[in-house]
Short mmCIF file of C-alpha atoms in Angstrom, two decimals:
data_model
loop_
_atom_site.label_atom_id
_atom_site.label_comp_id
_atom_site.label_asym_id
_atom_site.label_seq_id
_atom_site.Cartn_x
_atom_site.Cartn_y
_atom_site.Cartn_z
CA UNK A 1 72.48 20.05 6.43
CA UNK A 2 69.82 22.62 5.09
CA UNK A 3 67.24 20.64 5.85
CA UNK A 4 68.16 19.68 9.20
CA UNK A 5 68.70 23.45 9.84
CA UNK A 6 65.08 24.34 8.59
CA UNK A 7 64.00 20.94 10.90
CA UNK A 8 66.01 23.20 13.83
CA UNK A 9 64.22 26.10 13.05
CA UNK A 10 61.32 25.22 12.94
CA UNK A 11 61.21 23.22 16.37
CA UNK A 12 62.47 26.17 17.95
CA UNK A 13 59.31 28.42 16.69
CA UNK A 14 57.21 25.75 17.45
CA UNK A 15 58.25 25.76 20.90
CA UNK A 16 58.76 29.10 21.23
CA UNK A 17 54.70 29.83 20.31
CA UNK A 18 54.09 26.43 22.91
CA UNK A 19 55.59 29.00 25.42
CA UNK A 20 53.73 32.02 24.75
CA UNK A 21 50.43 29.69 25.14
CA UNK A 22 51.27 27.63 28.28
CA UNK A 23 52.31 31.60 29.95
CA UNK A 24 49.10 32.60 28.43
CA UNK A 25 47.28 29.50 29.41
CA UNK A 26 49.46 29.91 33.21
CA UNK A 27 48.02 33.96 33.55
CA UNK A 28 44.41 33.59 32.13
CA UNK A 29 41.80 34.38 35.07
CA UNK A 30 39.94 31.63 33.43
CA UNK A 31 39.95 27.89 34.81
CA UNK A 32 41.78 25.60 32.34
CA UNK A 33 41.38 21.95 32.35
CA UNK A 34 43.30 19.31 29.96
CA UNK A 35 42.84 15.98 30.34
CA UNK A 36 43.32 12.82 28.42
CA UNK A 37 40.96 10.96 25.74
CA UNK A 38 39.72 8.89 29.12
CA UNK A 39 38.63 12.15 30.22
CA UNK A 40 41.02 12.13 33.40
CA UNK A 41 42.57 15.34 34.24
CA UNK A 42 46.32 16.00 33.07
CA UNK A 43 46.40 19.66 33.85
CA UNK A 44 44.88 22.81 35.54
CA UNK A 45 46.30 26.34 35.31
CA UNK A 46 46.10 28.51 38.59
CA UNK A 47 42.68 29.88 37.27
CA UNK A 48 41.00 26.45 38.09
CA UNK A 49 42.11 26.50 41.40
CA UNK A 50 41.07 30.45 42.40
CA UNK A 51 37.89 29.74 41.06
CA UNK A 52 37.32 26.05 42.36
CA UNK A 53 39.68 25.58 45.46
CA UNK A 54 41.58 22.87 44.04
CA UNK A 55 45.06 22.72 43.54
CA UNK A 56 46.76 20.79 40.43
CA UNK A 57 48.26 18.15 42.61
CA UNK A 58 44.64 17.32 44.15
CA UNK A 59 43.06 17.03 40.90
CA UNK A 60 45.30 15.01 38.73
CA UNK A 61 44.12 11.62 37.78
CA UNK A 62 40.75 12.84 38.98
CA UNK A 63 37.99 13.40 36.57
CA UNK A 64 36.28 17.05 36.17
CA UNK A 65 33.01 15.26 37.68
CA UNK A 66 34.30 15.91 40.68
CA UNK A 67 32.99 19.69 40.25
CA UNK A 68 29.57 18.29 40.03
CA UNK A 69 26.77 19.55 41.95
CA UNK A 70 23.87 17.68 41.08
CA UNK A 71 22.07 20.72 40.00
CA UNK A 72 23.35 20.84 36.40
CA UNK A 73 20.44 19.30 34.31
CA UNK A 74 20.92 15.70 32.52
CA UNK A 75 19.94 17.87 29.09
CA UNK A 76 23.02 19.90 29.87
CA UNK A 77 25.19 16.81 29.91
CA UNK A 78 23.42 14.97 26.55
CA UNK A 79 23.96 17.96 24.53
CA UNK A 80 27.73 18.36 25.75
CA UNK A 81 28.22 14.72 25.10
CA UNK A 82 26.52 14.64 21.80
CA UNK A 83 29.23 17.14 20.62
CA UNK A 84 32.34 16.01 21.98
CA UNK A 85 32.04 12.23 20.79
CA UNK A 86 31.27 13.75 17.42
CA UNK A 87 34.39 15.84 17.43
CA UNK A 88 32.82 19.52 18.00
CA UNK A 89 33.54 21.95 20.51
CA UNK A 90 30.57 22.43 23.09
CA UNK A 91 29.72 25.63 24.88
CA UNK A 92 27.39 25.63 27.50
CA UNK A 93 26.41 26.72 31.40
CA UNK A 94 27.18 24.04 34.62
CA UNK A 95 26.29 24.53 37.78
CA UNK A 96 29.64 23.55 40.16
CA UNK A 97 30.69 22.93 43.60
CA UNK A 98 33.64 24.45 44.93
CA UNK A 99 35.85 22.90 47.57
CA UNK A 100 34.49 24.44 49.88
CA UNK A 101 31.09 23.38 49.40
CA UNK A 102 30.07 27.09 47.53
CA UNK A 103 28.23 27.13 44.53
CA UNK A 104 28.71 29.32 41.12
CA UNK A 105 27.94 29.15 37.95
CA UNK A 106 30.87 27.91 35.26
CA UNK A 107 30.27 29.47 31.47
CA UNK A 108 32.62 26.34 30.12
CA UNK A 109 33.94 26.04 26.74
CA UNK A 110 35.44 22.29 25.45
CA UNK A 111 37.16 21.71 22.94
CA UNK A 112 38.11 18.16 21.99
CA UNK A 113 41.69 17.41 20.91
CA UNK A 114 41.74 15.33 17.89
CA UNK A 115 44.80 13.30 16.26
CA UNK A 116 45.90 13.14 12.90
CA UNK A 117 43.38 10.86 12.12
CA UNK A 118 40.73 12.27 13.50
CA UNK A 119 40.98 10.31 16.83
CA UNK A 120 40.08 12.29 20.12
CA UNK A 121 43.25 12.00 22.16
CA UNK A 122 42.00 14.81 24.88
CA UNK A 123 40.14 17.54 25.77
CA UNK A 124 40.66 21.10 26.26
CA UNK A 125 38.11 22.84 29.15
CA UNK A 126 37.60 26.92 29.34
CA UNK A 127 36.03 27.95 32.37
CA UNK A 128 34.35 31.35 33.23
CA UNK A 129 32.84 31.63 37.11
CA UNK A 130 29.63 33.99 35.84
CA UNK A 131 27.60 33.90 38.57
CA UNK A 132 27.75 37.59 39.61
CA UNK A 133 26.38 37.62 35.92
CA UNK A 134 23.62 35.04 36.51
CA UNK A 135 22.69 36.37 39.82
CA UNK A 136 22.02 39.91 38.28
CA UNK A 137 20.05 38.49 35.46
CA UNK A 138 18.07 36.91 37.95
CA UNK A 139 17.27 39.95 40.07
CA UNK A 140 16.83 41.87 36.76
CA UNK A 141 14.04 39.17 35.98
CA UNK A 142 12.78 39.36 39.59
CA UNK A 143 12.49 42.79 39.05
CA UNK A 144 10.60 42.68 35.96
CA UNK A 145 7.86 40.15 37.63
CA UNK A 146 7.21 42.58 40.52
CA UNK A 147 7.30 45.65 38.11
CA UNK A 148 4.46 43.89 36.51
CA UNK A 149 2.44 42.44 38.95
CA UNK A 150 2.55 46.25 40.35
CA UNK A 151 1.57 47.22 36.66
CA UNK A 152 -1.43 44.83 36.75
CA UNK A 153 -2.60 46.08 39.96
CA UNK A 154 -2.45 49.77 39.22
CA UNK A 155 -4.45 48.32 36.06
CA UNK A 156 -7.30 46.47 37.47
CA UNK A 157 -7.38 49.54 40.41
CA UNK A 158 -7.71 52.11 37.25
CA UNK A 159 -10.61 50.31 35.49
CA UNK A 160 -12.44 49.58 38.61
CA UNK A 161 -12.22 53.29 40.06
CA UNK A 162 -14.35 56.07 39.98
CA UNK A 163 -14.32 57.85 36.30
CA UNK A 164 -10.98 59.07 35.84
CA UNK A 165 -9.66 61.16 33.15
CA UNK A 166 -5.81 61.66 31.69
CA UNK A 167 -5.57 64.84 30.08
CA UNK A 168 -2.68 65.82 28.09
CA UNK A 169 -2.37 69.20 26.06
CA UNK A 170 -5.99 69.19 26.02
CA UNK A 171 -6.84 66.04 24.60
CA UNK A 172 -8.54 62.72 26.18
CA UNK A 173 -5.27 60.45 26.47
CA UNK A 174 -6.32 57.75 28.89
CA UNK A 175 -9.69 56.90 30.39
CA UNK A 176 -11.18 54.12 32.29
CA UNK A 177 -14.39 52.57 31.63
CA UNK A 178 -16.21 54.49 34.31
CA UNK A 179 -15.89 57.35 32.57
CA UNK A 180 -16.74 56.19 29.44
CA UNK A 181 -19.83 55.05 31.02
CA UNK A 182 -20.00 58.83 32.27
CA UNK A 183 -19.89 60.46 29.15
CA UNK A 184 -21.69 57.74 27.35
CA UNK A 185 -19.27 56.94 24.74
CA UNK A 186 -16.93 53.91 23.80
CA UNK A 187 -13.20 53.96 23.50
CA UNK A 188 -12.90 54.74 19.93
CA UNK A 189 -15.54 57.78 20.19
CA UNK A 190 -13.20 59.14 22.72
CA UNK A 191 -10.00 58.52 22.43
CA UNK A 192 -7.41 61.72 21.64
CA UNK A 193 -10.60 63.84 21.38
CA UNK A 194 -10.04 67.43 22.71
CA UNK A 195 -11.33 67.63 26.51
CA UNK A 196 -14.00 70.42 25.44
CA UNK A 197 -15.88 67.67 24.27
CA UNK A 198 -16.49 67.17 28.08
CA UNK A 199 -17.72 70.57 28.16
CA UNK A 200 -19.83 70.90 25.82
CA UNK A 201 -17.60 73.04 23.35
CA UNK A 202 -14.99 75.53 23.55
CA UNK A 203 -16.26 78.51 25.35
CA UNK A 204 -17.65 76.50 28.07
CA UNK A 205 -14.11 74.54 28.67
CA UNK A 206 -11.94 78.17 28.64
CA UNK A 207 -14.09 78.92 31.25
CA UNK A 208 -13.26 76.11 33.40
CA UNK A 209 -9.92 76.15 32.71
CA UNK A 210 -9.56 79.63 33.44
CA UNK A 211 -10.85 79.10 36.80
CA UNK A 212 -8.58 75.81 37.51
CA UNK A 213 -5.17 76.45 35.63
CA UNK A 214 -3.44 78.46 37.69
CA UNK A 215 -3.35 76.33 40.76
CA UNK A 216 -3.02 73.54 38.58
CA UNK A 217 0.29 75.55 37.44
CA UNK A 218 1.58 75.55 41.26
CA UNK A 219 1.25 72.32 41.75
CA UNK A 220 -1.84 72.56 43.86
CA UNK A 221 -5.08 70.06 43.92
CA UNK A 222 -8.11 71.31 41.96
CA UNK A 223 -11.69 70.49 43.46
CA UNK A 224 -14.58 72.17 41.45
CA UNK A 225 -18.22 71.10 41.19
CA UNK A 226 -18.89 72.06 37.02
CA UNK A 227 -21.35 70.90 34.70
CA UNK A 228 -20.48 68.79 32.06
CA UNK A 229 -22.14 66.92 29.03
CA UNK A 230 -22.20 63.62 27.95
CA UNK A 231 -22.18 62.83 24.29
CA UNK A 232 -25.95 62.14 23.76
CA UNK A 233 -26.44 65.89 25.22
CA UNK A 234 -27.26 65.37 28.65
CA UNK A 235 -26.02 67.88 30.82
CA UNK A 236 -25.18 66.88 34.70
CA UNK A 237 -23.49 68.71 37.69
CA UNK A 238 -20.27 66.52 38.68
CA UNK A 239 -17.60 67.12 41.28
CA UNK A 240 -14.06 67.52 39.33
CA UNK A 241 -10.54 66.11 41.12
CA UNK A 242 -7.47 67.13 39.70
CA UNK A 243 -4.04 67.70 40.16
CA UNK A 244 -0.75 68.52 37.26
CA UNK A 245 1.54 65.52 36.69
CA UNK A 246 4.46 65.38 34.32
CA UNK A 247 3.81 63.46 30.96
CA UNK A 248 7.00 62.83 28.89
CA UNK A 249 6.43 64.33 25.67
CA UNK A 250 3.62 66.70 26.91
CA UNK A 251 3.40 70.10 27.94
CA UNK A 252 0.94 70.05 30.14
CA UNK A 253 -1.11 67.08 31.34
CA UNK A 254 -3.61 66.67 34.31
CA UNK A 255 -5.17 63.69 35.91
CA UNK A 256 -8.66 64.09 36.28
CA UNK A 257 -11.42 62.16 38.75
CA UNK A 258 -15.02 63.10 38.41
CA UNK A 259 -18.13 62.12 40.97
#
């Protein structure tokens, strides 16, 4: 009598937790699929048919092909295959159809159901419309190309323009090869060297500055004729653009073109 009490008890919390997962299973936004060892469908939970447009009743005894668009690649399927048959649980991206002919991208979990023995007797499918998600990855990467091609072009337009100059708290932070050709000095000979350099020291760079900083300050273009000095001495008579622009990290930084 013990025993068949335990036996009682034990059915009832079995089907008691059997209920919590079919409501759970019933409620889930995701689509569930079960279907047999054969692969036919046994079950779908109102989550297959909001996200597919298929009802239970038009998809039983069907098989989940029937989502198919064509678009998901034969890889997709081999690698999906190639788990299930071997027991394991497969996770992976298809591209489906809906009813109404629409599109999206399912996120699909399955999970084969194995017997005692080890014998797959069915086949448990979690499915997760992500296409909002997909379709914003996709503009992200869009996004990115463009950003780049546009940082390309402002490349190749910087090293093929007249010598220009990025100044930033009075160092040489960004050059193009014009006006390293200018000043007659390479990269390396340049690079985060104070501007005075261009000068021709100290004294001859406050003096500049002195006449240019304060409209610099308001935000105003600077155009100055000023002599400056290459490295190898020479001294020439150059016409100086400039203008203020904001340099994260800097306190004051100035973008330079000189003809």
């Amino acid at each position: 009598v013990l025993e068949l009490l335990r036996n009682r008890q034990r059915m009832a919390a079995t089907q008691q937790r059997l209920q919590v997962l079919g409501a759970a299973l019933q409620s889930s936004p995701m689509a569930v699929v079960v279907t047999n060892a054969q692969g036919i469908i046994e079950w779908v939970n109102p989550g297959f048919e909001a996200t597919t447009g298929y009802g239970l009743n038009e998809v039983r005894g069907a098989k989940p092909g029937l989502l198919a668009s064509g678009k998901t690649g034969v890889e997709t399927y081999n690698a999906m295959w190639s788990h299930l048959v071997s027991g394991r649980a497969w996770k992976g991206v298809f591209i489906n159809r809906r009813k109404d002919g629409t599109e999206y991208h399912a996120e699909s979990t399955l999970t084969p159901v194995l017997s005692s023995h080890g014998v797959r007797i069915g086949m448990v499918g979690l499915h997760l419309d992500v296409s909002a998600r997909m379709e914003e990855q996709q503009r992200l990467r869009r996004s990115e190309r463009r950003l780049k091609e546009l940082l390309e072009q402002q490349n190749a337009i910087f090293d093929n323009a007249p010598p220009v100059l990025l100044s930033c708290d009075g160092l040489m932070r960004r050059f193009n090869p014009a006006f390293a050709s200018l000043v007659g000095g390479t990269t390396a000979q340049l690079q985060d060297q104070p501007v005075s350099l261009l000068f021709g020291g100290a004294q001859q760079h406050a003096a500049f500055s002195a006449r240019v900083a304060p409209q610099l300050a308001q935000g105003l273009a600077v155009r100055e004729y000023w002599a400056v000095q290459r490295l190898d001495g020479v001294r020439m008579e150059v016409r100086i653009s400039a203008r203020g622009v904001q340099v994260e990290g800097f306190a004051h930084a100035a973008l330079w073109i000189i003809e």
